[in-house]
PDB file of C-alpha atoms in Angstrom:
ATOM      1  CA  MET A 217    -123.481  39.094  17.129  1.00  0.00           C
ATOM      2  CA  ILE A 218    -122.315  37.049  14.123  1.00  0.00           C
ATOM      3  CA  ARG A 219    -119.753  38.227  11.606  1.00  0.00           C
ATOM      4  CA  MET A 220    -118.366  36.343   8.613  1.00  0.00           C
ATOM      5  CA  ASP A 221    -115.469  37.792   6.636  1.00  0.00           C
ATOM      6  CA  ASP A 222    -114.509  36.332   3.225  1.00  0.00           C
ATOM      7  CA  VAL A 223    -115.553  32.816   4.249  1.00  0.00           C
ATOM      8  CA  GLN A 224    -114.766  30.017   1.773  1.00  0.00           C
ATOM      9  CA  LYS A 225    -115.753  26.360   2.030  1.00  0.00           C
ATOM     10  CA  HIS A 226    -115.101  23.445  -0.331  1.00  0.00           C
ATOM     11  CA  PHE A 227    -116.264  19.861  -0.297  1.00  0.00           C
ATOM     12  CA  GLY A 228    -113.580  18.353  -2.522  1.00  0.00           C
ATOM     13  CA  SER A 229    -113.740  20.231  -5.823  1.00  0.00           C
ATOM     14  CA  LEU A 230    -117.181  21.690  -5.009  1.00  0.00           C
ATOM     15  CA  HIS A 231    -117.027  25.314  -3.846  1.00  0.00           C
ATOM     16  CA  VAL A 232    -120.041  25.427  -1.486  1.00  0.00           C
ATOM     17  CA  LEU A 233    -119.487  28.826   0.172  1.00  0.00           C
ATOM     18  CA  LYS A 234    -118.008  31.617  -1.951  1.00  0.00           C
ATOM     19  CA  ASP A 235    -116.793  34.908  -0.489  1.00  0.00           C
ATOM     20  CA  ILE A 236    -119.369  35.051   2.312  1.00  0.00           C
ATOM     21  CA  ASN A 237    -119.397  38.446   4.040  1.00  0.00           C
ATOM     22  CA  LEU A 238    -122.144  38.878   6.573  1.00  0.00           C
ATOM     23  CA  GLU A 239    -123.067  40.604   9.816  1.00  0.00           C
ATOM     24  CA  VAL A 240    -126.038  39.640  11.985  1.00  0.00           C
ATOM     25  CA  PRO A 241    -126.735  42.224  14.706  1.00  0.00           C
ATOM     26  CA  ARG A 242    -127.858  41.216  18.188  1.00  0.00           C
ATOM     27  CA  GLY A 243    -131.587  40.462  18.302  1.00  0.00           C
ATOM     28  CA  GLN A 244    -131.998  40.104  14.534  1.00  0.00           C
ATOM     29  CA  VAL A 245    -133.903  37.209  12.956  1.00  0.00           C
ATOM     30  CA  MET A 246    -132.282  36.288   9.665  1.00  0.00           C
ATOM     31  CA  VAL A 247    -133.965  33.700   7.457  1.00  0.00           C
ATOM     32  CA  VAL A 248    -131.814  31.988   4.830  1.00  0.00           C
ATOM     33  CA  LEU A 249    -133.647  30.867   1.683  1.00  0.00           C
ATOM     34  CA  GLY A 250    -132.521  29.266  -1.539  1.00  0.00           C
ATOM     35  CA  PRO A 251    -132.751  26.140  -3.670  1.00  0.00           C
ATOM     36  CA  SER A 252    -131.336  22.801  -2.528  1.00  0.00           C
ATOM     37  CA  GLY A 253    -127.557  22.727  -2.778  1.00  0.00           C
ATOM     38  CA  SER A 254    -127.226  26.508  -2.518  1.00  0.00           C
ATOM     39  CA  GLY A 255    -125.084  26.340   0.638  1.00  0.00           C
ATOM     40  CA  LYS A 256    -127.739  27.357   3.195  1.00  0.00           C
ATOM     41  CA  SER A 257    -127.199  24.528   5.671  1.00  0.00           C
ATOM     42  CA  THR A 258    -123.424  24.672   5.266  1.00  0.00           C
ATOM     43  CA  LEU A 259    -123.507  28.391   6.082  1.00  0.00           C
ATOM     44  CA  CYS A 260    -125.544  27.647   9.217  1.00  0.00           C
ATOM     45  CA  ARG A 261    -123.230  24.833  10.308  1.00  0.00           C
ATOM     46  CA  THR A 262    -120.048  26.918   9.949  1.00  0.00           C
ATOM     47  CA  ILE A 263    -121.288  29.386  12.595  1.00  0.00           C
ATOM     48  CA  ASN A 264    -120.658  26.874  15.396  1.00  0.00           C
ATOM     49  CA  ARG A 265    -117.877  25.065  13.519  1.00  0.00           C
ATOM     50  CA  LEU A 266    -119.790  21.871  12.828  1.00  0.00           C
ATOM     51  CA  GLU A 267    -118.295  22.562   9.401  1.00  0.00           C
ATOM     52  CA  PRO A 268    -114.778  24.048   9.508  1.00  0.00           C
ATOM     53  CA  VAL A 269    -114.094  26.647   6.817  1.00  0.00           C
ATOM     54  CA  ASP A 270    -111.176  26.689   4.374  1.00  0.00           C
ATOM     55  CA  ALA A 271    -110.542  30.442   4.520  1.00  0.00           C
ATOM     56  CA  GLY A 272    -111.911  33.586   6.087  1.00  0.00           C
ATOM     57  CA  GLU A 273    -112.967  34.350   9.630  1.00  0.00           C
ATOM     58  CA  ILE A 274    -116.164  33.894  11.672  1.00  0.00           C
ATOM     59  CA  LEU A 275    -116.774  35.780  14.913  1.00  0.00           C
ATOM     60  CA  VAL A 276    -119.565  35.248  17.441  1.00  0.00           C
ATOM     61  CA  ASP A 277    -120.122  38.148  19.854  1.00  0.00           C
ATOM     62  CA  GLY A 278    -116.758  39.579  18.798  1.00  0.00           C
ATOM     63  CA  ILE A 279    -114.760  36.386  19.447  1.00  0.00           C
ATOM     64  CA  PRO A 280    -113.211  34.419  16.541  1.00  0.00           C
ATOM     65  CA  LEU A 281    -114.325  30.787  16.334  1.00  0.00           C
ATOM     66  CA  PRO A 282    -111.828  28.594  18.172  1.00  0.00           C
ATOM     67  CA  ALA A 283    -110.437  25.609  16.275  1.00  0.00           C
ATOM     68  CA  GLU A 284    -111.037  22.979  18.941  1.00  0.00           C
ATOM     69  CA  GLY A 285    -110.875  22.107  22.636  1.00  0.00           C
ATOM     70  CA  LYS A 286    -112.489  23.826  25.596  1.00  0.00           C
ATOM     71  CA  ALA A 287    -112.843  27.181  23.890  1.00  0.00           C
ATOM     72  CA  LEU A 288    -114.879  25.588  21.083  1.00  0.00           C
ATOM     73  CA  ALA A 289    -117.070  23.760  23.615  1.00  0.00           C
ATOM     74  CA  GLN A 290    -117.685  27.104  25.347  1.00  0.00           C
ATOM     75  CA  LEU A 291    -118.629  28.733  22.065  1.00  0.00           C
ATOM     76  CA  ARG A 292    -121.022  25.910  21.226  1.00  0.00           C
ATOM     77  CA  ALA A 293    -122.666  26.427  24.607  1.00  0.00           C
ATOM     78  CA  ASP A 294    -123.350  30.025  23.538  1.00  0.00           C
ATOM     79  CA  VAL A 295    -124.710  29.040  20.107  1.00  0.00           C
ATOM     80  CA  GLY A 296    -127.825  26.868  20.301  1.00  0.00           C
ATOM     81  CA  MET A 297    -128.568  24.615  17.337  1.00  0.00           C
ATOM     82  CA  VAL A 298    -131.764  22.883  16.250  1.00  0.00           C
ATOM     83  CA  PHE A 299    -131.486  20.357  13.407  1.00  0.00           C
ATOM     84  CA  GLN A 300    -133.892  18.607  11.024  1.00  0.00           C
ATOM     85  CA  SER A 301    -133.565  15.460  13.117  1.00  0.00           C
ATOM     86  CA  PHE A 302    -134.264  16.063  16.767  1.00  0.00           C
ATOM     87  CA  ASN A 303    -131.107  14.310  18.078  1.00  0.00           C
ATOM     88  CA  LEU A 304    -132.649  13.664  21.503  1.00  0.00           C
ATOM     89  CA  PHE A 305    -131.226  11.013  23.822  1.00  0.00           C
ATOM     90  CA  ALA A 306    -133.673   8.137  23.370  1.00  0.00           C
ATOM     91  CA  HIS A 307    -133.108   6.578  26.813  1.00  0.00           C
ATOM     92  CA  LYS A 308    -133.526   9.828  28.788  1.00  0.00           C
ATOM     93  CA  THR A 309    -136.789  11.509  29.725  1.00  0.00           C
ATOM     94  CA  ILE A 310    -137.814  14.785  28.149  1.00  0.00           C
ATOM     95  CA  LEU A 311    -136.787  16.719  31.264  1.00  0.00           C
ATOM     96  CA  GLU A 312    -133.453  14.872  31.444  1.00  0.00           C
ATOM     97  CA  ASN A 313    -132.769  15.758  27.803  1.00  0.00           C
ATOM     98  CA  VAL A 314    -133.282  19.444  28.606  1.00  0.00           C
ATOM     99  CA  THR A 315    -131.279  19.513  31.859  1.00  0.00           C
ATOM    100  CA  LEU A 316    -128.250  17.487  30.733  1.00  0.00           C
ATOM    101  CA  GLY A 317    -126.427  20.404  29.054  1.00  0.00           C
ATOM    102  CA  PRO A 318    -126.828  22.931  31.889  1.00  0.00           C
ATOM    103  CA  ILE A 319    -125.629  20.335  34.428  1.00  0.00           C
ATOM    104  CA  LYS A 320    -122.707  18.913  32.409  1.00  0.00           C
ATOM    105  CA  VAL A 321    -121.522  21.995  30.523  1.00  0.00           C
ATOM    106  CA  ARG A 322    -122.674  24.981  32.577  1.00  0.00           C
ATOM    107  CA  GLY A 323    -122.092  23.256  35.954  1.00  0.00           C
ATOM    108  CA  MET A 324    -125.602  24.021  37.177  1.00  0.00           C
ATOM    109  CA  ASP A 325    -126.857  21.976  40.119  1.00  0.00           C
ATOM    110  CA  LYS A 326    -129.585  19.461  39.360  1.00  0.00           C
ATOM    111  CA  GLY A 327    -132.350  21.239  41.238  1.00  0.00           C
ATOM    112  CA  ALA A 328    -131.747  24.583  39.495  1.00  0.00           C
ATOM    113  CA  ALA A 329    -131.461  22.838  36.126  1.00  0.00           C
ATOM    114  CA  GLU A 330    -134.813  21.112  36.669  1.00  0.00           C
ATOM    115  CA  VAL A 331    -136.513  24.398  37.582  1.00  0.00           C
ATOM    116  CA  LEU A 332    -135.089  25.943  34.410  1.00  0.00           C
ATOM    117  CA  GLY A 333    -135.999  22.857  32.349  1.00  0.00           C
ATOM    118  CA  LEU A 334    -139.605  22.827  33.535  1.00  0.00           C
ATOM    119  CA  SER A 335    -139.999  26.534  32.793  1.00  0.00           C
ATOM    120  CA  LEU A 336    -138.658  26.018  29.258  1.00  0.00           C
ATOM    121  CA  LEU A 337    -140.862  22.968  28.629  1.00  0.00           C
ATOM    122  CA  ASP A 338    -143.779  25.102  29.761  1.00  0.00           C
ATOM    123  CA  ARG A 339    -142.659  27.864  27.393  1.00  0.00           C
ATOM    124  CA  VAL A 340    -142.708  25.474  24.417  1.00  0.00           C
ATOM    125  CA  GLY A 341    -146.020  23.971  25.555  1.00  0.00           C
ATOM    126  CA  ILE A 342    -145.039  20.420  26.577  1.00  0.00           C
ATOM    127  CA  VAL A 343    -144.347  20.490  30.313  1.00  0.00           C
ATOM    128  CA  SER A 344    -147.006  17.774  30.749  1.00  0.00           C
ATOM    129  CA  GLN A 345    -144.749  15.398  28.767  1.00  0.00           C
ATOM    130  CA  LYS A 346    -141.705  15.860  31.032  1.00  0.00           C
ATOM    131  CA  SER A 347    -141.473  12.235  32.239  1.00  0.00           C
ATOM    132  CA  LYS A 348    -141.943  10.595  28.850  1.00  0.00           C
ATOM    133  CA  LEU A 349    -139.231   9.280  26.544  1.00  0.00           C
ATOM    134  CA  PRO A 350    -138.724  10.923  23.131  1.00  0.00           C
ATOM    135  CA  ALA A 351    -140.245   7.955  21.256  1.00  0.00           C
ATOM    136  CA  GLN A 352    -143.545   8.559  23.085  1.00  0.00           C
ATOM    137  CA  LEU A 353    -143.852  12.056  21.596  1.00  0.00           C
ATOM    138  CA  SER A 354    -144.895  13.252  18.140  1.00  0.00           C
ATOM    139  CA  GLY A 355    -142.285  14.749  15.820  1.00  0.00           C
ATOM    140  CA  GLY A 356    -143.536  18.259  16.515  1.00  0.00           C
ATOM    141  CA  GLN A 357    -143.302  17.692  20.259  1.00  0.00           C
ATOM    142  CA  GLN A 358    -139.784  16.261  19.928  1.00  0.00           C
ATOM    143  CA  GLN A 359    -138.657  19.290  17.956  1.00  0.00           C
ATOM    144  CA  ARG A 360    -140.079  21.570  20.654  1.00  0.00           C
ATOM    145  CA  VAL A 361    -138.043  19.590  23.220  1.00  0.00           C
ATOM    146  CA  ALA A 362    -134.966  20.148  21.033  1.00  0.00           C
ATOM    147  CA  ILE A 363    -135.654  23.908  21.085  1.00  0.00           C
ATOM    148  CA  ALA A 364    -136.103  23.866  24.885  1.00  0.00           C
ATOM    149  CA  ARG A 365    -132.854  21.897  25.211  1.00  0.00           C
ATOM    150  CA  ALA A 366    -130.978  24.502  23.163  1.00  0.00           C
ATOM    151  CA  LEU A 367    -132.518  27.360  25.178  1.00  0.00           C
ATOM    152  CA  ALA A 368    -131.525  25.688  28.454  1.00  0.00           C
ATOM    153  CA  MET A 369    -127.901  26.595  27.693  1.00  0.00           C
ATOM    154  CA  LYS A 370    -128.939  30.293  27.682  1.00  0.00           C
ATOM    155  CA  PRO A 371    -127.386  30.809  24.244  1.00  0.00           C
ATOM    156  CA  LYS A 372    -126.561  34.166  22.697  1.00  0.00           C
ATOM    157  CA  VAL A 373    -127.571  32.911  19.257  1.00  0.00           C
ATOM    158  CA  MET A 374    -129.965  30.216  17.992  1.00  0.00           C
ATOM    159  CA  LEU A 375    -129.313  28.415  14.701  1.00  0.00           C
ATOM    160  CA  PHE A 376    -132.127  26.474  13.043  1.00  0.00           C
ATOM    161  CA  ASP A 377    -131.221  24.160  10.153  1.00  0.00           C
ATOM    162  CA  GLU A 378    -134.500  23.300   8.389  1.00  0.00           C
ATOM    163  CA  PRO A 379    -136.181  22.527  11.735  1.00  0.00           C
ATOM    164  CA  THR A 380    -139.550  21.619  10.202  1.00  0.00           C
ATOM    165  CA  SER A 381    -138.506  19.707   7.071  1.00  0.00           C
ATOM    166  CA  ALA A 382    -138.766  16.264   8.728  1.00  0.00           C
ATOM    167  CA  LEU A 383    -142.191  16.952  10.260  1.00  0.00           C
ATOM    168  CA  ASP A 384    -145.651  15.998   9.083  1.00  0.00           C
ATOM    169  CA  PRO A 385    -147.422  19.110   7.749  1.00  0.00           C
ATOM    170  CA  GLU A 386    -149.846  19.364  10.680  1.00  0.00           C
ATOM    171  CA  MET A 387    -146.927  19.542  13.119  1.00  0.00           C
ATOM    172  CA  VAL A 388    -145.048  22.322  11.353  1.00  0.00           C
ATOM    173  CA  GLY A 389    -147.192  25.127  12.778  1.00  0.00           C
ATOM    174  CA  GLU A 390    -146.606  24.213  16.415  1.00  0.00           C
ATOM    175  CA  VAL A 391    -142.815  24.424  15.948  1.00  0.00           C
ATOM    176  CA  LEU A 392    -142.991  27.657  13.937  1.00  0.00           C
ATOM    177  CA  ASP A 393    -145.200  29.186  16.672  1.00  0.00           C
ATOM    178  CA  VAL A 394    -142.460  28.541  19.245  1.00  0.00           C
ATOM    179  CA  MET A 395    -139.845  30.027  16.901  1.00  0.00           C
ATOM    180  CA  THR A 396    -142.011  33.087  16.193  1.00  0.00           C
ATOM    181  CA  ALA A 397    -142.375  33.682  19.950  1.00  0.00           C
ATOM    182  CA  LEU A 398    -138.582  33.432  20.354  1.00  0.00           C
ATOM    183  CA  ALA A 399    -138.139  35.980  17.576  1.00  0.00           C
ATOM    184  CA  ARG A 400    -140.567  38.349  19.319  1.00  0.00           C
ATOM    185  CA  ASP A 401    -138.589  37.957  22.548  1.00  0.00           C
ATOM    186  CA  GLY A 402    -135.467  39.300  20.840  1.00  0.00           C
ATOM    187  CA  MET A 403    -133.390  36.145  20.339  1.00  0.00           C
ATOM    188  CA  THR A 404    -130.696  36.437  17.673  1.00  0.00           C
ATOM    189  CA  MET A 405    -131.668  33.754  15.168  1.00  0.00           C
ATOM    190  CA  VAL A 406    -130.365  32.331  11.888  1.00  0.00           C
ATOM    191  CA  VAL A 407    -133.057  30.142  10.340  1.00  0.00           C
ATOM    192  CA  VAL A 408    -132.569  27.965   7.256  1.00  0.00           C
ATOM    193  CA  THR A 409    -136.073  27.053   6.140  1.00  0.00           C
ATOM    194  CA  HIS A 410    -138.484  26.459   3.271  1.00  0.00           C
ATOM    195  CA  GLU A 411    -141.363  27.988   5.270  1.00  0.00           C
ATOM    196  CA  MET A 412    -142.163  31.179   3.386  1.00  0.00           C
ATOM    197  CA  GLY A 413    -144.926  32.192   5.798  1.00  0.00           C
ATOM    198  CA  PHE A 414    -142.467  32.174   8.695  1.00  0.00           C
ATOM    199  CA  ALA A 415    -139.949  34.155   6.633  1.00  0.00           C
ATOM    200  CA  ARG A 416    -142.568  36.804   5.883  1.00  0.00           C
ATOM    201  CA  LYS A 417    -143.917  37.012   9.415  1.00  0.00           C
ATOM    202  CA  ALA A 418    -140.917  36.569  11.707  1.00  0.00           C
ATOM    203  CA  ALA A 419    -137.810  37.559   9.724  1.00  0.00           C
ATOM    204  CA  ASP A 420    -136.175  40.944  10.063  1.00  0.00           C
ATOM    205  CA  ARG A 421    -134.066  40.043   7.074  1.00  0.00           C
ATOM    206  CA  VAL A 422    -133.990  37.490   4.253  1.00  0.00           C
ATOM    207  CA  LEU A 423    -130.761  36.133   2.808  1.00  0.00           C
ATOM    208  CA  PHE A 424    -131.193  34.391  -0.535  1.00  0.00           C
ATOM    209  CA  MET A 425    -128.420  32.003  -1.582  1.00  0.00           C
ATOM    210  CA  SER A 426    -127.672  30.277  -4.851  1.00  0.00           C
ATOM    211  CA  ASP A 427    -124.595  28.246  -5.849  1.00  0.00           C
ATOM    212  CA  GLY A 428    -122.761  29.079  -2.623  1.00  0.00           C
ATOM    213  CA  GLU A 429    -123.199  32.842  -2.933  1.00  0.00           C
ATOM    214  CA  ILE A 430    -125.373  35.415  -1.202  1.00  0.00           C
ATOM    215  CA  VAL A 431    -127.459  36.714  -4.098  1.00  0.00           C
ATOM    216  CA  GLU A 432    -129.865  38.950  -2.169  1.00  0.00           C
ATOM    217  CA  ASP A 433    -129.981  40.416   1.330  1.00  0.00           C
ATOM    218  CA  ALA A 434    -133.166  42.357   1.990  1.00  0.00           C
ATOM    219  CA  GLY A 435    -136.123  42.884   4.286  1.00  0.00           C
ATOM    220  CA  PRO A 436    -138.904  40.300   3.839  1.00  0.00           C
ATOM    221  CA  ASP A 437    -141.387  42.713   2.242  1.00  0.00           C
ATOM    222  CA  GLU A 438    -138.846  43.855  -0.300  1.00  0.00           C
ATOM    223  CA  PHE A 439    -137.601  40.329  -1.044  1.00  0.00           C
ATOM    224  CA  PHE A 440    -141.036  38.784  -1.554  1.00  0.00           C
ATOM    225  CA  THR A 441    -142.536  41.651  -3.545  1.00  0.00           C
ATOM    226  CA  THR A 442    -139.604  43.001  -5.581  1.00  0.00           C
ATOM    227  CA  PRO A 443    -136.709  40.519  -5.705  1.00  0.00           C
ATOM    228  CA  LYS A 444    -133.818  42.049  -7.602  1.00  0.00           C
ATOM    229  CA  SER A 445    -132.185  38.986  -9.159  1.00  0.00           C
ATOM    230  CA  ALA A 446    -133.503  36.649 -11.837  1.00  0.00           C
ATOM    231  CA  ARG A 447    -132.507  33.693  -9.642  1.00  0.00           C
ATOM    232  CA  ALA A 448    -134.634  34.891  -6.732  1.00  0.00           C
ATOM    233  CA  ARG A 449    -137.578  35.679  -9.028  1.00  0.00           C
ATOM    234  CA  ASP A 450    -137.354  32.191 -10.521  1.00  0.00           C
ATOM    235  CA  PHE A 451    -137.161  30.584  -7.055  1.00  0.00           C
ATOM    236  CA  LEU A 452    -140.165  32.543  -5.764  1.00  0.00           C
ATOM    237  CA  SER A 453    -142.237  31.869  -8.878  1.00  0.00           C
ATOM    238  CA  LYS A 454    -141.779  28.126  -8.375  1.00  0.00           C
ATOM    239  CA  ILE A 455    -142.547  28.236  -4.657  1.00  0.00           C
ATOM    240  CA  LEU A 456    -145.321  30.803  -4.375  1.00  0.00           C
ATOM    241  CA  THR A 457    -147.507  29.592  -7.253  1.00  0.00           C
ATOM    242  CA  HIS A 458    -148.187  26.182  -5.680  1.00  0.00           C
TER     243      HIS A 458
END
């Protein structure tokens, strides 16, 4: 579903993605771990061209990423993205936030979009909040709206860029529960996160990055119990002992 061939990315003189070669099969949940500044979020953001790459090729469902224009908009409709910040439209209701994309981008009529929107809000557990504005919801609820909004586009892939890092600790679980359910339902997912419990429970595969490189690529059991690299062992020792 996602393929990256020899992808390179620089920010000025900083080489943030080095020789990235990667395939994510349809239906796989890949969790990307690593220290801050390792290139995790940049990797995630190149998959829908929020960050253009300097060299190499990225394909989604067999199609190379378009540079710009309508083809890029179409690709972004197929690749859902959930960010740290919820990026909801403050002046629109929860239901309006979820239905806007299907109506404007997919050309769905309003009635059908609302039926879809209500079913997705129900799926993420907040259909009772449909008439409220984002500011009236907790952070965890807003992030669940953001997930519903991404799902409303019927994407082929879902990207999550540290979706729980801006949340209060008691709200993290409710968002991870929604993501775990999505994983069980067979959604292709790339998840950049610091939530080790989610990585252990929901990931089919763990990618560990350091200094812009993929250092390890393994199943969660193998990665958490017998990491091969000193960098991964050091990272896990700092995280798992607290």
